[in-house]
Tab-separated table of C-alpha atoms in Angstrom:
chain	number	residue	atom	x	y	z
A	1	MET	CA	42.809	-16.316	2.644
A	2	THR	CA	41.610	-14.756	-0.411
A	3	THR	CA	38.771	-12.020	-0.578
A	4	ALA	CA	36.234	-14.472	-1.908
A	5	GLY	CA	37.082	-17.058	0.751
A	6	VAL	CA	36.461	-14.186	3.487
A	7	LEU	CA	33.124	-12.440	2.137
A	8	ALA	CA	31.963	-15.678	0.110
A	9	PRO	CA	30.276	-17.177	3.645
A	10	LEU	CA	29.296	-14.026	4.695
A	11	VAL	CA	27.587	-13.069	1.417
A	12	ALA	CA	25.629	-16.401	1.424
A	13	GLU	CA	24.292	-16.110	5.356
A	14	TYR	CA	23.363	-12.375	4.310
A	15	LEU	CA	21.226	-14.020	1.095
A	16	GLY	CA	19.819	-16.157	3.271
A	17	HIS	CA	18.583	-13.594	5.722
A	18	LEU	CA	17.041	-11.785	3.076
A	19	THR	CA	15.379	-14.861	1.800
A	20	HIS	CA	13.968	-16.404	4.861
A	21	GLU	CA	13.867	-13.860	7.635
A	22	ARG	CA	13.048	-10.742	5.247
A	23	ARG	CA	10.962	-12.265	3.027
A	24	SER	CA	12.612	-10.432	0.175
A	25	SER	CA	11.580	-11.114	-3.275
A	26	PRO	CA	13.937	-13.587	-5.143
A	27	HIS	CA	14.537	-10.403	-8.018
A	28	THR	CA	15.615	-8.306	-4.987
A	29	VAL	CA	18.209	-11.129	-3.437
A	30	ALA	CA	19.568	-12.049	-7.011
A	31	ALA	CA	19.850	-8.014	-7.564
A	32	THR	CA	21.795	-8.020	-3.759
A	33	ARG	CA	23.915	-10.837	-4.976
A	34	ARG	CA	24.958	-9.091	-8.119
A	35	ASP	CA	26.229	-6.460	-6.259
A	36	LEU	CA	27.740	-8.105	-3.446
A	37	ASP	CA	29.819	-10.260	-5.830
A	38	ALA	CA	30.781	-6.942	-8.067
A	39	PHE	CA	31.889	-5.678	-4.493
A	40	ALA	CA	34.068	-8.456	-3.812
A	41	GLY	CA	35.346	-8.632	-7.100
A	42	TYR	CA	36.804	-5.274	-6.305
A	43	CYS	CA	37.938	-5.957	-3.117
A	44	GLY	CA	39.862	-8.978	-4.397
A	45	LYS	CA	41.690	-6.605	-6.870
A	46	ALA	CA	42.384	-4.414	-3.562
A	47	GLY	CA	44.233	-7.361	-1.592
A	48	ILE	CA	41.638	-7.308	1.038
A	49	GLN	CA	42.201	-10.172	3.123
A	50	HIS	CA	40.206	-9.454	5.924
A	51	LEU	CA	36.518	-8.054	6.720
A	52	ALA	CA	37.623	-5.300	8.895
A	53	GLN	CA	40.032	-4.216	6.183
A	54	ILE	CA	37.007	-2.835	4.632
A	55	ASP	CA	36.338	0.873	5.637
A	56	GLY	CA	34.897	4.132	4.359
A	57	HIS	CA	37.814	5.307	1.998
A	58	MET	CA	37.785	1.779	0.273
A	59	ILE	CA	33.390	2.025	-0.077
A	60	ARG	CA	34.169	5.592	-1.220
A	61	ALA	CA	36.605	4.414	-3.762
A	62	TYR	CA	34.422	1.993	-4.964
A	63	ILE	CA	31.679	3.782	-5.725
A	64	ALA	CA	34.007	6.576	-7.406
A	65	ALA	CA	35.401	3.850	-9.716
A	66	GLN	CA	31.669	2.597	-10.913
A	67	HIS	CA	31.126	6.512	-11.281
A	68	ARG	CA	33.979	6.480	-13.657
A	69	ALA	CA	32.667	3.305	-15.337
A	70	GLY	CA	29.709	5.108	-15.970
A	71	ARG	CA	27.278	3.845	-13.636
A	72	GLN	CA	24.196	6.300	-13.250
A	73	PRO	CA	23.635	8.174	-9.522
A	74	VAL	CA	20.443	5.774	-9.564
A	75	SER	CA	22.495	2.530	-9.516
A	76	LEU	CA	25.327	4.073	-7.155
A	77	HIS	CA	22.379	4.745	-4.728
A	78	ARG	CA	21.409	0.910	-5.438
A	79	TYR	CA	25.009	-0.048	-4.470
A	80	LEU	CA	25.390	1.793	-1.504
A	81	SER	CA	22.178	0.704	-0.351
A	82	THR	CA	23.273	-3.175	-0.383
A	83	LEU	CA	26.524	-2.054	0.969
A	84	ARG	CA	24.733	-0.412	4.141
A	85	GLY	CA	22.672	-3.378	4.380
A	86	PHE	CA	24.971	-6.415	4.005
A	87	PHE	CA	27.428	-4.319	6.604
A	88	ARG	CA	24.751	-3.318	9.367
A	89	TRP	CA	23.982	-7.553	8.936
A	90	GLN	CA	27.625	-7.935	9.815
A	91	LEU	CA	27.707	-5.513	12.502
A	92	ARG	CA	24.546	-7.055	14.193
A	93	GLN	CA	26.795	-10.635	14.116
A	94	GLY	CA	29.451	-8.774	16.083
A	95	ARG	CA	31.890	-9.065	12.992
A	96	LEU	CA	32.519	-5.361	12.821
A	97	ALA	CA	32.615	-2.119	15.199
A	98	ALA	CA	30.894	-0.192	12.963
A	99	ASN	CA	29.327	-0.027	9.522
A	100	PRO	CA	31.610	1.337	6.976
A	101	ALA	CA	29.223	2.196	4.540
A	102	GLN	CA	26.849	4.433	6.835
A	103	ALA	CA	28.647	8.017	6.000
A	104	ILE	CA	28.904	7.357	2.398
A	105	ARG	CA	26.807	9.896	0.165
A	106	ALA	CA	26.230	8.820	-3.376
A	107	PRO	CA	26.199	11.487	-6.017
A	108	LYS	CA	22.990	13.709	-6.009
A	109	LEU	CA	19.907	11.571	-7.401
A	110	ARG	CA	17.636	13.971	-9.631
A	111	ARG	CA	14.033	12.623	-8.861
A	112	ARG	CA	12.317	12.277	-11.969
A	113	LEU	CA	8.600	12.911	-12.495
A	114	PRO	CA	6.695	9.571	-13.435
A	115	GLU	CA	5.836	9.605	-17.007
A	116	VAL	CA	1.915	9.672	-17.469
A	117	ILE	CA	-0.499	8.818	-19.986
A	118	ALA	CA	-3.516	11.280	-20.275
A	119	ALA	CA	-6.482	9.434	-18.933
A	120	GLU	CA	-8.593	9.945	-22.414
A	121	ALA	CA	-5.903	8.940	-24.651
A	122	LEU	CA	-5.568	5.819	-22.536
A	123	ASN	CA	-9.456	5.101	-22.310
A	124	GLN	CA	-9.764	5.342	-25.971
A	125	ALA	CA	-6.869	2.543	-26.279
A	126	LEU	CA	-8.895	0.356	-24.025
A	127	ASP	CA	-11.604	0.507	-25.687
A	128	ARG	CA	-9.722	0.020	-29.059
A	129	GLY	CA	-7.968	-2.887	-27.824
A	130	ALA	CA	-11.472	-4.337	-26.170
A	131	ALA	CA	-13.105	-4.417	-30.042
A	132	VAL	CA	-9.746	-6.576	-30.973
A	133	ALA	CA	-9.797	-8.743	-27.909
A	134	ALA	CA	-13.286	-9.933	-29.125
A	135	ASP	CA	-11.841	-12.228	-31.928
A	136	ASP	CA	-8.500	-13.062	-30.755
A	137	PRO	CA	-7.620	-15.099	-27.791
A	138	LEU	CA	-4.700	-13.717	-26.936
A	139	ALA	CA	-5.356	-10.119	-27.294
A	140	ALA	CA	-8.051	-11.154	-24.857
A	141	ARG	CA	-5.814	-12.126	-22.286
A	142	ASP	CA	-3.501	-8.708	-23.122
A	143	GLN	CA	-6.426	-6.814	-22.850
A	144	ALA	CA	-7.351	-8.519	-19.471
A	145	VAL	CA	-3.566	-7.703	-18.455
A	146	ILE	CA	-3.449	-4.105	-19.502
A	147	GLU	CA	-7.230	-3.385	-17.704
A	148	LEU	CA	-5.764	-4.783	-14.740
A	149	PHE	CA	-2.366	-3.174	-14.549
A	150	TYR	CA	-4.250	0.134	-14.966
A	151	SER	CA	-7.366	-0.736	-12.578
A	152	ALA	CA	-5.604	-1.897	-9.729
A	153	GLY	CA	-2.048	0.260	-9.946
A	154	LEU	CA	-0.404	-3.246	-10.064
A	155	ARG	CA	3.857	-3.519	-9.872
A	156	LEU	CA	4.973	-5.862	-12.987
A	157	ALA	CA	6.342	-8.639	-10.080
A	158	GLU	CA	2.885	-8.382	-8.777
A	159	LEU	CA	1.009	-9.006	-11.676
A	160	HIS	CA	3.241	-11.792	-13.005
A	161	GLY	CA	3.007	-13.665	-9.937
A	162	LEU	CA	-0.701	-13.421	-9.742
A	163	ASP	CA	-2.629	-16.831	-9.165
A	164	GLN	CA	-6.064	-17.409	-10.692
A	165	ALA	CA	-6.961	-18.324	-6.775
A	166	ALA	CA	-6.083	-14.747	-5.933
A	167	LEU	CA	-9.404	-13.515	-7.651
A	168	THR	CA	-12.543	-13.134	-5.565
A	169	THR	CA	-16.297	-13.299	-6.270
A	170	ASP	CA	-16.525	-9.448	-4.824
A	171	GLY	CA	-14.191	-7.259	-7.348
A	172	GLU	CA	-11.175	-7.702	-5.278
A	173	LEU	CA	-7.737	-9.144	-5.660
A	174	THR	CA	-5.181	-10.068	-3.215
A	175	VAL	CA	-1.609	-9.518	-4.401
A	176	THR	CA	1.702	-9.590	-2.867
A	177	GLY	CA	4.126	-6.979	-3.116
A	178	LYS	CA	7.650	-5.499	-1.823
A	179	GLY	CA	8.794	-7.578	1.189
A	180	ARG	CA	6.036	-10.200	0.175
A	181	LYS	CA	3.435	-7.912	2.176
A	182	GLU	CA	-0.016	-8.584	0.701
A	183	ARG	CA	-2.567	-6.068	-0.171
A	184	VAL	CA	-6.040	-6.278	-1.168
A	185	VAL	CA	-6.708	-3.909	-4.690
A	186	MET	CA	-10.013	-3.145	-6.237
A	187	VAL	CA	-10.740	-4.661	-9.831
A	188	GLY	CA	-13.022	-2.061	-11.829
A	189	GLY	CA	-15.945	-2.965	-13.738
A	190	PRO	CA	-14.162	-3.046	-17.447
A	191	ALA	CA	-10.880	-4.835	-16.028
A	192	ARG	CA	-13.490	-7.522	-14.201
A	193	LYS	CA	-15.124	-8.221	-17.511
A	194	ALA	CA	-11.634	-8.128	-19.529
A	195	LEU	CA	-10.723	-10.944	-16.713
A	196	ASP	CA	-13.749	-12.974	-17.147
A	197	ALA	CA	-13.495	-13.151	-21.023
A	198	TRP	CA	-9.976	-14.516	-20.303
A	199	LEU	CA	-10.537	-17.189	-17.948
A	200	ARG	CA	-13.162	-18.463	-20.168
A	201	LEU	CA	-10.367	-18.791	-22.784
A	202	ARG	CA	-7.385	-19.593	-20.361
A	203	GLU	CA	-8.301	-23.179	-20.123
A	204	ARG	CA	-7.373	-23.531	-23.756
A	205	TYR	CA	-3.894	-22.966	-22.569
A	206	ALA	CA	-3.141	-24.065	-19.083
A	207	GLY	CA	-3.129	-27.312	-17.464
A	208	ALA	CA	-4.942	-28.175	-14.612
A	209	ALA	CA	-1.676	-28.082	-12.391
A	210	GLU	CA	-0.732	-24.492	-13.607
A	211	PRO	CA	-2.144	-22.227	-10.779
A	212	ALA	CA	-0.860	-18.606	-12.963
A	213	LEU	CA	-3.609	-16.410	-13.684
A	214	PHE	CA	-1.555	-15.773	-17.174
A	215	VAL	CA	0.165	-18.246	-19.082
A	216	SER	CA	1.829	-18.347	-22.262
A	217	THR	CA	0.595	-20.440	-25.368
A	218	ARG	CA	2.700	-23.145	-24.041
A	219	GLY	CA	0.599	-23.137	-21.070
A	220	ARG	CA	3.042	-21.745	-18.381
A	221	ARG	CA	3.377	-18.586	-16.651
A	222	LEU	CA	3.417	-15.496	-18.718
A	223	SER	CA	6.836	-14.354	-17.998
A	224	ARG	CA	8.093	-10.719	-16.893
A	225	ALA	CA	10.005	-10.137	-20.319
A	226	ALA	CA	6.671	-11.544	-22.243
A	227	ILE	CA	4.082	-9.194	-20.464
A	228	ALA	CA	6.696	-6.062	-21.164
A	229	GLN	CA	6.994	-7.044	-24.812
A	230	ARG	CA	3.082	-7.791	-24.888
A	231	LEU	CA	2.251	-4.097	-23.708
A	232	ARG	CA	4.594	-2.637	-26.491
A	233	LEU	CA	2.446	-4.693	-29.048
A	234	TRP	CA	-0.574	-3.839	-27.538
A	235	ALA	CA	0.125	-0.252	-27.463
A	236	GLN	CA	0.809	-0.475	-31.242
A	237	ARG	CA	-2.018	-2.045	-32.091
A	238	SER	CA	-4.562	0.058	-30.032
A	239	GLY	CA	-2.990	3.559	-31.517
A	240	LEU	CA	-1.705	4.586	-28.069
A	241	ALA	CA	0.684	7.386	-29.340
A	242	VAL	CA	2.868	6.677	-26.529
A	243	PRO	CA	5.697	3.649	-25.268
A	244	LEU	CA	3.468	1.883	-22.753
A	245	HIS	CA	5.389	-0.142	-19.929
A	246	PRO	CA	3.943	-1.291	-16.543
A	247	HIS	CA	5.280	1.402	-14.619
A	248	ARG	CA	3.665	3.921	-16.720
A	249	LEU	CA	0.678	2.306	-16.184
A	250	ARG	CA	0.855	2.258	-12.540
A	251	HIS	CA	2.016	6.006	-12.384
A	252	SER	CA	-0.844	6.618	-14.699
A	253	PHE	CA	-3.360	5.016	-12.310
A	254	ALA	CA	-2.118	6.853	-9.027
A	255	THR	CA	-1.963	10.353	-11.066
A	256	HIS	CA	-5.706	9.764	-12.418
A	257	LEU	CA	-6.831	8.954	-9.014
A	258	LEU	CA	-5.003	11.643	-7.109
A	259	GLU	CA	-6.296	14.185	-9.828
A	260	ASN	CA	-9.964	13.093	-9.262
A	261	SER	CA	-9.596	12.295	-5.643
A	262	GLY	CA	-7.056	14.422	-3.609
A	263	ASP	CA	-6.729	11.630	-0.925
A	264	LEU	CA	-2.841	11.142	-1.158
A	265	ARG	CA	-3.725	8.194	1.777
A	266	ALA	CA	-5.710	6.312	-0.071
A	267	VAL	CA	-3.579	6.351	-3.195
A	268	GLN	CA	-0.649	5.457	-0.945
A	269	GLU	CA	-2.910	2.427	0.229
A	270	LEU	CA	-3.945	1.202	-3.176
A	271	LEU	CA	-0.412	1.617	-4.266
A	272	GLY	CA	1.082	-0.664	-1.100
A	273	HIS	CA	3.917	2.356	-0.756
A	274	ALA	CA	5.298	1.651	3.086
A	275	HIS	CA	6.180	5.686	3.410
A	276	LEU	CA	3.864	8.457	2.342
A	277	SER	CA	6.856	10.459	1.257
A	278	THR	CA	7.052	7.699	-1.980
A	279	THR	CA	3.523	8.748	-2.925
A	280	GLN	CA	3.997	12.441	-2.532
A	281	ILE	CA	5.801	12.776	-5.555
A	282	TYR	CA	2.284	12.236	-7.674
A	283	THR	CA	1.423	15.836	-6.006
A	284	HIS	CA	4.033	17.449	-8.505
A	285	LEU	CA	2.152	15.970	-11.660
A	286	ASP	CA	-1.337	17.403	-10.045
A	287	TRP	CA	-0.048	21.041	-9.639
A	288	GLN	CA	-1.630	22.065	-13.453
A	289	ARG	CA	-4.921	20.818	-12.750
A	290	LEU	CA	-4.949	22.700	-9.293
A	291	ALA	CA	-3.838	25.877	-10.878
A	292	THR	CA	-7.221	25.032	-13.509
A	293	VAL	CA	-9.576	24.417	-10.774
A	294	TYR	CA	-8.122	27.928	-8.743
A	295	ASP	CA	-8.518	29.966	-11.736
A	296	ALA	CA	-12.006	28.821	-12.614
A	297	ALA	CA	-13.126	28.727	-8.798
A	298	HIS	CA	-11.619	31.473	-6.894
A	299	PRO	CA	-13.597	35.019	-6.869
A	300	ARG	CA	-10.454	36.730	-7.502
A	301	ALA	CA	-8.075	34.127	-9.217
A	302	ARG	CA	-8.557	36.592	-12.290
A	303	LYS	CA	-6.275	38.958	-10.548
A	304	ARG	CA	-3.353	36.455	-10.955
A	305	PRO	CA	-0.451	38.460	-12.965
A	306	ASP	CA	0.206	35.523	-15.000
A	307	ALA	CA	-3.553	34.559	-15.562
A	308	ASP	CA	-3.861	38.173	-16.833
A	309	ALA	CA	-1.138	37.762	-19.143
A	310	LYS	CA	-2.043	34.747	-20.661
A	311	SER	CA	-5.542	35.904	-21.555
A	312	ARG	CA	-3.978	39.118	-23.052
A	313	LYS	CA	-1.813	36.912	-25.836
A	314	PRO	CA	-3.152	37.059	-29.240
């Protein structure tokens, strides 16, 4: 029996588990399918005939081959996560005695700090964008998209999946995040104003049967690629000096909230993070502000050697 014959039904069953039981997003299921298909191809070249032949040595060799092919550590971590999940499922089904991917480690992943737009620069760009939106329906839509990204800290998939019915009259929004978990987010005044302006224009493009909040000129839900492209165009028109993408707005939302509140758990809830450790990356970004507050407020802050050295510079 070929490797495809061995793995194909197992992969299909696992993807069904992710879709119907775990309620994973279509994006996650598609990425998992690609990862497992690539691994199945590797198994085929290695002459694997049975599931039990796949062991830790083979998985380590597969990850090493991907590394030699130029895959970045973040991709290698994802491959391993996919394989661990797949073999964990096979273990639960009684087809394996142990998870062969469990003890395999990928190269060390350097955690990059999020790129953040300064609050003042972003606010100025939003104000310029609002002026342009007053005379252009599509600019009004784009302005509502940007305002909502920044006001609510949404992921791209969350904004893309928004329906008009998700909006409430009391300034809140129900979004579906990772794992299809729903959460309620706040919509600030400027974002609500931009949304109201877009909703007055939306009927020019959207048919009565289209539920999407943001639609293209063809009347269908605005695609993820189109959203990302419109963000880049908006940044150019608004005079923003840095590249703009959805996750950068989400990072900026989190960082600016943390800078002004210091409430990490509140930011965790608003972002929809399952674990506080995910949110804690933003504490690194806040260190410079904390140092400034310390120097200004602590009675003996001026005794700090680094502060004295800075004050003596010409």
